């Protein structure tokens, strides 16, 4: 018996799957399962986070519902995955945020945006908020750069702290036997596997979405979202370096690196989340953890909002709309930062670490042979 | 190829009185290979699958690999497997009960099937290094048999093959060895008649028809478990044999292995099997041993125990072993039943404790020292007991004592329709039918008179399916 009902069910399924093993070529979950004969809570949480929910094992399984063995690995592991996020949350009292995730995220987002707008209004007079500002330092007439950097730096640092604490709990739970450190080779392998979403390919045909015809659309949208996010992050980092090292102040010209990176990232963050949202709406319900729609949709919405407000700001930065748009964009980013440790964002980190763990296990196994 | 608009929304309009070039009855590997080959041959094709969509494909759902001849190693096969070697293997497992002309023809064709099946969207499992070892003789389907089926169905639909599920064929209209029409009962349109220029029968055997099994096995068949689909009831086979088609194969035979007695009556598939016989002893309901558990290596060992258990009272037996060997075989679906003492275990199994203690004591006393190696016929054996355990004999003495209850698990039946090299059915008078073809388990008895070797069922299905489809289309287009 395990800690929760869903882990009991995951254990039952892994016992069925381990006596079959037809799916061992589809992804990393099944080879990892085969390295074990019995499953602790940590093992199951590891397998759950290793699963990319491509759906191939469900469509290929001779025992999926309506069969009496009732094998539904993607859905069971999706629920287990979501429950594991809450279990590792730091500080513990905030783990409840996962259960009401969509609501929490939208409240935080709304409050952040409102706070920025009110802040701008309070700090400046209305003519500044709705004025037209151009040239270097235009943004900082609404909010001094150092205030902005301090505020966002603090939010980001808090997010990083909470994530590090959560990750420690996860790494301990999945019980890495080799002292918890990863060698360079395993890390590199995991970076490659995560970077190309190697295990969202349904064993080669693509992932399964609305029916039993595999496509790779979800993979494409995820790439757009993920790399869009990274590009935006890179844009912000480059701009920060410009500011402090070169003394060049935003806004930058359209051809300049922060704008180019940010624009490309912004497009990714608009198209990607829309695609993921539509895919989620159309996906076969039997593959989904519908209870936690809110968490997925909340995160998708936050990313979309970040991208959309950023693009709007870029397009309208020389008009009177710049002030309110800047407030909206900063509010969205701020909300994104502080809700990161309590939402769908964590899936990427846990999955990456599960991939690291898997790469290590595989290497150990190859050496043993 | 004529340009039929492929059906992409999955909704297939019920057919009422349309005439088809080729009617395929059945929905497994053989049926789909036939349908695809016929469609590629320019024919209009309807597939009638008696099962609902989830259960489509008969026993193909439960398969995992296919045995094909090949002259050189490939990405998915570790070495060559020549036609001659394949033939030798087939000769050995069937004890010569095979039609050599047909079998050699199948083996020759199997070489090309390896590639053809990939062209139909089926994917083989590549080696991942480390966890997965590849075979030399058999190629494994990535994701198993249902994944293979899904690929064939997607291809068939893309090509414009019509498919109907829950379509029960209730009668065949056959005159002088010539197929005219089939009567079909469907949930929506009730009973209709469908005519076609050619027929491909690929509807499996009768292993799920307990009444039919009882004709040969008596009440013992009530205690059989059916490993595969509940839909292989042999109705098409019975109709054909009743309408002048020549039969082949032993009607009293079926292929059986020992599977967990706790498995469902139908459709338990691969995961209910046991291969722990070699690590212990097997007793019947009187707690007596009844056969040499160390006689032979897998897979021969695997193939005989179903029949051995079927011959025991109440068709039940118990594999008994101890805790030292529990990780020596693949993890099992059902956990072993455990007792801290032999008597406690006997109590849980409903066996006489004294009898089981005696059996184990006698067995342990007869075990001679040796060097255990379950991959070869080692020198661990018993002396002075009947039956002996001639290899892999080790004392059962470390608590907890463990057991798996087993029953015969029926895999498939051997009775079928006689066919020639074109997969064309032969009538009782020896004449080939004008337009009736057969493929898959319904004609496997031509190649497989008895016995079995892994993956041959799928070879028979794909090879004769493709031949049947091609020939049926050729007949229809002329």
JSON list of C-alpha atoms in Angstrom, two decimals, chain A residues 209-358:
[
{"chain": "A", "resi": 209, "resn": "UNK", "atom": "CA", "xyz": [-4.28, 13.80, -29.42]},
{"chain": "A", "resi": 210, "resn": "UNK", "atom": "CA", "xyz": [-7.95, 13.78, -30.31]},
{"chain": "A", "resi": 211, "resn": "UNK", "atom": "CA", "xyz": [-8.09, 10.22, -31.62]},
{"chain": "A", "resi": 212, "resn": "UNK", "atom": "CA", "xyz": [-5.97, 7.24, -32.58]},
{"chain": "A", "resi": 213, "resn": "UNK", "atom": "CA", "xyz": [-4.26, 9.10, -35.40]},
{"chain": "A", "resi": 214, "resn": "UNK", "atom": "CA", "xyz": [-0.91, 10.29, -34.14]},
{"chain": "A", "resi": 215, "resn": "UNK", "atom": "CA", "xyz": [0.32, 13.78, -35.00]},
{"chain": "A", "resi": 216, "resn": "UNK", "atom": "CA", "xyz": [3.25, 15.80, -33.79]},
{"chain": "A", "resi": 217, "resn": "UNK", "atom": "CA", "xyz": [1.42, 19.06, -33.32]},
{"chain": "A", "resi": 218, "resn": "UNK", "atom": "CA", "xyz": [1.71, 19.11, -29.56]},
{"chain": "A", "resi": 219, "resn": "UNK", "atom": "CA", "xyz": [5.45, 18.67, -29.85]},
{"chain": "A", "resi": 220, "resn": "UNK", "atom": "CA", "xyz": [5.66, 21.62, -32.25]},
{"chain": "A", "resi": 221, "resn": "UNK", "atom": "CA", "xyz": [3.58, 23.88, -30.00]},
{"chain": "A", "resi": 222, "resn": "UNK", "atom": "CA", "xyz": [5.59, 22.85, -26.99]},
{"chain": "A", "resi": 223, "resn": "UNK", "atom": "CA", "xyz": [8.82, 23.69, -28.81]},
{"chain": "A", "resi": 224, "resn": "UNK", "atom": "CA", "xyz": [7.42, 27.11, -29.77]},
{"chain": "A", "resi": 225, "resn": "UNK", "atom": "CA", "xyz": [6.39, 27.75, -26.17]},
{"chain": "A", "resi": 226, "resn": "UNK", "atom": "CA", "xyz": [9.55, 26.47, -24.53]},
{"chain": "A", "resi": 227, "resn": "UNK", "atom": "CA", "xyz": [12.02, 28.08, -26.92]},
{"chain": "A", "resi": 228, "resn": "UNK", "atom": "CA", "xyz": [9.92, 31.22, -27.00]},
{"chain": "A", "resi": 229, "resn": "UNK", "atom": "CA", "xyz": [10.20, 31.37, -23.23]},
{"chain": "A", "resi": 230, "resn": "UNK", "atom": "CA", "xyz": [13.97, 30.86, -23.39]},
{"chain": "A", "resi": 231, "resn": "UNK", "atom": "CA", "xyz": [14.35, 33.56, -26.07]},
{"chain": "A", "resi": 232, "resn": "UNK", "atom": "CA", "xyz": [12.40, 36.03, -23.93]},
{"chain": "A", "resi": 233, "resn": "UNK", "atom": "CA", "xyz": [14.56, 35.14, -20.98]},
{"chain": "A", "resi": 234, "resn": "UNK", "atom": "CA", "xyz": [17.66, 35.64, -23.12]},
{"chain": "A", "resi": 235, "resn": "UNK", "atom": "CA", "xyz": [16.31, 39.01, -24.31]},
{"chain": "A", "resi": 236, "resn": "UNK", "atom": "CA", "xyz": [15.85, 40.17, -20.72]},
{"chain": "A", "resi": 237, "resn": "UNK", "atom": "CA", "xyz": [19.31, 38.91, -19.74]},
{"chain": "A", "resi": 238, "resn": "UNK", "atom": "CA", "xyz": [20.99, 40.66, -22.68]},
{"chain": "A", "resi": 239, "resn": "UNK", "atom": "CA", "xyz": [19.13, 43.89, -21.89]},
{"chain": "A", "resi": 240, "resn": "UNK", "atom": "CA", "xyz": [20.23, 43.69, -18.27]},
{"chain": "A", "resi": 241, "resn": "UNK", "atom": "CA", "xyz": [23.85, 43.28, -19.38]},
{"chain": "A", "resi": 242, "resn": "UNK", "atom": "CA", "xyz": [23.47, 46.19, -21.83]},
{"chain": "A", "resi": 243, "resn": "UNK", "atom": "CA", "xyz": [22.16, 48.33, -19.03]},
{"chain": "A", "resi": 244, "resn": "UNK", "atom": "CA", "xyz": [24.75, 47.59, -16.41]},
{"chain": "A", "resi": 245, "resn": "UNK", "atom": "CA", "xyz": [27.83, 46.81, -18.51]},
{"chain": "A", "resi": 246, "resn": "UNK", "atom": "CA", "xyz": [27.38, 49.08, -21.49]},
{"chain": "A", "resi": 247, "resn": "UNK", "atom": "CA", "xyz": [25.17, 51.70, -19.92]},
{"chain": "A", "resi": 248, "resn": "UNK", "atom": "CA", "xyz": [22.67, 51.40, -22.80]},
{"chain": "A", "resi": 249, "resn": "UNK", "atom": "CA", "xyz": [19.11, 51.94, -21.73]},
{"chain": "A", "resi": 250, "resn": "UNK", "atom": "CA", "xyz": [15.91, 50.41, -23.04]},
{"chain": "A", "resi": 251, "resn": "UNK", "atom": "CA", "xyz": [13.93, 50.76, -25.30]},
{"chain": "A", "resi": 252, "resn": "UNK", "atom": "CA", "xyz": [16.37, 49.45, -27.90]},
{"chain": "A", "resi": 253, "resn": "UNK", "atom": "CA", "xyz": [16.11, 49.86, -31.67]},
{"chain": "A", "resi": 254, "resn": "UNK", "atom": "CA", "xyz": [14.17, 47.18, -33.55]},
{"chain": "A", "resi": 255, "resn": "UNK", "atom": "CA", "xyz": [17.30, 45.58, -35.03]},
{"chain": "A", "resi": 256, "resn": "UNK", "atom": "CA", "xyz": [19.02, 45.28, -31.67]},
{"chain": "A", "resi": 257, "resn": "UNK", "atom": "CA", "xyz": [19.60, 41.92, -30.00]},
{"chain": "A", "resi": 258, "resn": "UNK", "atom": "CA", "xyz": [17.17, 42.25, -27.04]},
{"chain": "A", "resi": 259, "resn": "UNK", "atom": "CA", "xyz": [14.36, 43.31, -29.38]},
{"chain": "A", "resi": 260, "resn": "UNK", "atom": "CA", "xyz": [15.09, 40.61, -31.95]},
{"chain": "A", "resi": 261, "resn": "UNK", "atom": "CA", "xyz": [15.30, 37.90, -29.29]},
{"chain": "A", "resi": 262, "resn": "UNK", "atom": "CA", "xyz": [12.26, 39.25, -27.47]},
{"chain": "A", "resi": 263, "resn": "UNK", "atom": "CA", "xyz": [10.19, 39.55, -30.65]},
{"chain": "A", "resi": 264, "resn": "UNK", "atom": "CA", "xyz": [10.99, 35.99, -31.76]},
{"chain": "A", "resi": 265, "resn": "UNK", "atom": "CA", "xyz": [10.35, 34.71, -28.25]},
{"chain": "A", "resi": 266, "resn": "UNK", "atom": "CA", "xyz": [7.14, 36.68, -28.02]},
{"chain": "A", "resi": 267, "resn": "UNK", "atom": "CA", "xyz": [5.83, 35.15, -31.23]},
{"chain": "A", "resi": 268, "resn": "UNK", "atom": "CA", "xyz": [6.67, 31.70, -29.82]},
{"chain": "A", "resi": 269, "resn": "UNK", "atom": "CA", "xyz": [4.93, 32.56, -26.56]},
{"chain": "A", "resi": 270, "resn": "UNK", "atom": "CA", "xyz": [1.80, 33.60, -28.42]},
{"chain": "A", "resi": 271, "resn": "UNK", "atom": "CA", "xyz": [1.52, 30.86, -31.04]},
{"chain": "A", "resi": 272, "resn": "UNK", "atom": "CA", "xyz": [2.80, 28.04, -28.79]},
{"chain": "A", "resi": 273, "resn": "UNK", "atom": "CA", "xyz": [0.36, 28.48, -25.90]},
{"chain": "A", "resi": 274, "resn": "UNK", "atom": "CA", "xyz": [-2.60, 28.97, -28.26]},
{"chain": "A", "resi": 275, "resn": "UNK", "atom": "CA", "xyz": [-1.68, 25.71, -29.97]},
{"chain": "A", "resi": 276, "resn": "UNK", "atom": "CA", "xyz": [-1.23, 23.89, -26.67]},
{"chain": "A", "resi": 277, "resn": "UNK", "atom": "CA", "xyz": [-4.53, 25.22, -25.38]},
{"chain": "A", "resi": 278, "resn": "UNK", "atom": "CA", "xyz": [-6.44, 24.15, -28.48]},
{"chain": "A", "resi": 279, "resn": "UNK", "atom": "CA", "xyz": [-4.71, 20.77, -28.41]},
{"chain": "A", "resi": 280, "resn": "UNK", "atom": "CA", "xyz": [-5.69, 20.36, -24.77]},
{"chain": "A", "resi": 281, "resn": "UNK", "atom": "CA", "xyz": [-9.29, 21.23, -25.49]},
{"chain": "A", "resi": 282, "resn": "UNK", "atom": "CA", "xyz": [-9.45, 18.74, -28.33]},
{"chain": "A", "resi": 283, "resn": "UNK", "atom": "CA", "xyz": [-7.45, 15.95, -26.74]},
{"chain": "A", "resi": 284, "resn": "UNK", "atom": "CA", "xyz": [-9.18, 12.68, -25.99]},
{"chain": "A", "resi": 285, "resn": "UNK", "atom": "CA", "xyz": [-10.50, 13.06, -22.43]},
{"chain": "A", "resi": 286, "resn": "UNK", "atom": "CA", "xyz": [-9.49, 9.52, -21.49]},
{"chain": "A", "resi": 287, "resn": "UNK", "atom": "CA", "xyz": [-5.83, 10.56, -21.74]},
{"chain": "A", "resi": 288, "resn": "UNK", "atom": "CA", "xyz": [-6.14, 13.61, -19.51]},
{"chain": "A", "resi": 289, "resn": "UNK", "atom": "CA", "xyz": [-6.12, 14.46, -15.85]},
{"chain": "A", "resi": 290, "resn": "UNK", "atom": "CA", "xyz": [-9.18, 16.65, -16.19]},
{"chain": "A", "resi": 291, "resn": "UNK", "atom": "CA", "xyz": [-9.30, 17.49, -12.51]},
{"chain": "A", "resi": 292, "resn": "UNK", "atom": "CA", "xyz": [-6.24, 19.65, -13.00]},
{"chain": "A", "resi": 293, "resn": "UNK", "atom": "CA", "xyz": [-7.20, 21.38, -16.18]},
{"chain": "A", "resi": 294, "resn": "UNK", "atom": "CA", "xyz": [-6.94, 24.61, -14.25]},
{"chain": "A", "resi": 295, "resn": "UNK", "atom": "CA", "xyz": [-3.24, 24.18, -13.54]},
{"chain": "A", "resi": 296, "resn": "UNK", "atom": "CA", "xyz": [-2.34, 23.53, -17.16]},
{"chain": "A", "resi": 297, "resn": "UNK", "atom": "CA", "xyz": [-4.60, 26.20, -18.54]},
{"chain": "A", "resi": 298, "resn": "UNK", "atom": "CA", "xyz": [-3.46, 28.71, -15.90]},
{"chain": "A", "resi": 299, "resn": "UNK", "atom": "CA", "xyz": [0.18, 28.26, -16.89]},
{"chain": "A", "resi": 300, "resn": "UNK", "atom": "CA", "xyz": [-0.59, 28.35, -20.60]},
{"chain": "A", "resi": 301, "resn": "UNK", "atom": "CA", "xyz": [-2.59, 31.55, -20.07]},
{"chain": "A", "resi": 302, "resn": "UNK", "atom": "CA", "xyz": [0.22, 33.19, -18.09]},
{"chain": "A", "resi": 303, "resn": "UNK", "atom": "CA", "xyz": [2.74, 32.42, -20.82]},
{"chain": "A", "resi": 304, "resn": "UNK", "atom": "CA", "xyz": [0.38, 33.70, -23.48]},
{"chain": "A", "resi": 305, "resn": "UNK", "atom": "CA", "xyz": [-0.29, 36.87, -21.51]},
{"chain": "A", "resi": 306, "resn": "UNK", "atom": "CA", "xyz": [3.44, 37.46, -21.05]},
{"chain": "A", "resi": 307, "resn": "UNK", "atom": "CA", "xyz": [4.04, 37.06, -24.78]},
{"chain": "A", "resi": 308, "resn": "UNK", "atom": "CA", "xyz": [1.01, 39.03, -25.90]},
{"chain": "A", "resi": 309, "resn": "UNK", "atom": "CA", "xyz": [1.57, 42.02, -23.59]},
{"chain": "A", "resi": 310, "resn": "UNK", "atom": "CA", "xyz": [5.25, 42.04, -24.52]},
{"chain": "A", "resi": 311, "resn": "UNK", "atom": "CA", "xyz": [4.46, 42.11, -28.24]},
{"chain": "A", "resi": 312, "resn": "UNK", "atom": "CA", "xyz": [1.83, 44.78, -27.75]},
{"chain": "A", "resi": 313, "resn": "UNK", "atom": "CA", "xyz": [4.35, 46.84, -25.84]},
{"chain": "A", "resi": 314, "resn": "UNK", "atom": "CA", "xyz": [6.88, 46.47, -28.64]},
{"chain": "A", "resi": 315, "resn": "UNK", "atom": "CA", "xyz": [4.39, 47.49, -31.30]},
{"chain": "A", "resi": 316, "resn": "UNK", "atom": "CA", "xyz": [2.82, 50.39, -29.39]},
{"chain": "A", "resi": 317, "resn": "UNK", "atom": "CA", "xyz": [5.80, 51.58, -27.38]},
{"chain": "A", "resi": 318, "resn": "UNK", "atom": "CA", "xyz": [5.86, 54.97, -29.06]},
{"chain": "A", "resi": 319, "resn": "UNK", "atom": "CA", "xyz": [2.20, 55.75, -28.38]},
{"chain": "A", "resi": 320, "resn": "UNK", "atom": "CA", "xyz": [0.19, 56.81, -25.37]},
{"chain": "A", "resi": 321, "resn": "UNK", "atom": "CA", "xyz": [-0.68, 53.16, -24.73]},
{"chain": "A", "resi": 322, "resn": "UNK", "atom": "CA", "xyz": [2.88, 52.41, -23.68]},
{"chain": "A", "resi": 323, "resn": "UNK", "atom": "CA", "xyz": [2.38, 53.19, -20.00]},
{"chain": "A", "resi": 324, "resn": "UNK", "atom": "CA", "xyz": [-0.63, 50.96, -19.34]},
{"chain": "A", "resi": 325, "resn": "UNK", "atom": "CA", "xyz": [0.86, 48.22, -21.54]},
{"chain": "A", "resi": 326, "resn": "UNK", "atom": "CA", "xyz": [4.14, 48.34, -19.64]},
{"chain": "A", "resi": 327, "resn": "UNK", "atom": "CA", "xyz": [2.18, 47.99, -16.42]},
{"chain": "A", "resi": 328, "resn": "UNK", "atom": "CA", "xyz": [0.29, 45.00, -17.82]},
{"chain": "A", "resi": 329, "resn": "UNK", "atom": "CA", "xyz": [3.43, 43.35, -19.14]},
{"chain": "A", "resi": 330, "resn": "UNK", "atom": "CA", "xyz": [5.37, 43.83, -15.94]},
{"chain": "A", "resi": 331, "resn": "UNK", "atom": "CA", "xyz": [2.38, 42.59, -13.96]},
{"chain": "A", "resi": 332, "resn": "UNK", "atom": "CA", "xyz": [2.17, 39.45, -16.09]},
{"chain": "A", "resi": 333, "resn": "UNK", "atom": "CA", "xyz": [5.88, 38.73, -15.78]},
{"chain": "A", "resi": 334, "resn": "UNK", "atom": "CA", "xyz": [5.83, 39.38, -12.04]},
{"chain": "A", "resi": 335, "resn": "UNK", "atom": "CA", "xyz": [2.88, 37.03, -11.57]},
{"chain": "A", "resi": 336, "resn": "UNK", "atom": "CA", "xyz": [4.60, 34.44, -13.74]},
{"chain": "A", "resi": 337, "resn": "UNK", "atom": "CA", "xyz": [7.71, 34.62, -11.56]},
{"chain": "A", "resi": 338, "resn": "UNK", "atom": "CA", "xyz": [6.09, 34.33, -8.16]},
{"chain": "A", "resi": 339, "resn": "UNK", "atom": "CA", "xyz": [3.63, 31.58, -9.16]},
{"chain": "A", "resi": 340, "resn": "UNK", "atom": "CA", "xyz": [6.31, 29.51, -10.91]},
{"chain": "A", "resi": 341, "resn": "UNK", "atom": "CA", "xyz": [6.99, 27.23, -7.94]},
{"chain": "A", "resi": 342, "resn": "UNK", "atom": "CA", "xyz": [3.26, 26.56, -7.47]},
{"chain": "A", "resi": 343, "resn": "UNK", "atom": "CA", "xyz": [2.07, 25.78, -10.96]},
{"chain": "A", "resi": 344, "resn": "UNK", "atom": "CA", "xyz": [2.61, 23.79, -14.11]},
{"chain": "A", "resi": 345, "resn": "UNK", "atom": "CA", "xyz": [6.01, 25.43, -14.62]},
{"chain": "A", "resi": 346, "resn": "UNK", "atom": "CA", "xyz": [7.55, 22.84, -12.29]},
{"chain": "A", "resi": 347, "resn": "UNK", "atom": "CA", "xyz": [6.69, 19.99, -14.66]},
{"chain": "A", "resi": 348, "resn": "UNK", "atom": "CA", "xyz": [9.66, 20.89, -16.80]},
{"chain": "A", "resi": 349, "resn": "UNK", "atom": "CA", "xyz": [12.11, 20.81, -13.92]},
{"chain": "A", "resi": 350, "resn": "UNK", "atom": "CA", "xyz": [10.91, 17.51, -12.45]},
{"chain": "A", "resi": 351, "resn": "UNK", "atom": "CA", "xyz": [10.74, 15.90, -15.86]},
{"chain": "A", "resi": 352, "resn": "UNK", "atom": "CA", "xyz": [14.24, 17.08, -16.67]},
{"chain": "A", "resi": 353, "resn": "UNK", "atom": "CA", "xyz": [15.54, 15.63, -13.41]},
{"chain": "A", "resi": 354, "resn": "UNK", "atom": "CA", "xyz": [13.70, 12.37, -14.07]},
{"chain": "A", "resi": 355, "resn": "UNK", "atom": "CA", "xyz": [15.47, 12.27, -17.44]},
{"chain": "A", "resi": 356, "resn": "UNK", "atom": "CA", "xyz": [18.80, 12.85, -15.70]},
{"chain": "A", "resi": 357, "resn": "UNK", "atom": "CA", "xyz": [18.01, 10.00, -13.34]},
{"chain": "A", "resi": 358, "resn": "UNK", "atom": "CA", "xyz": [17.03, 7.78, -16.26]}
]
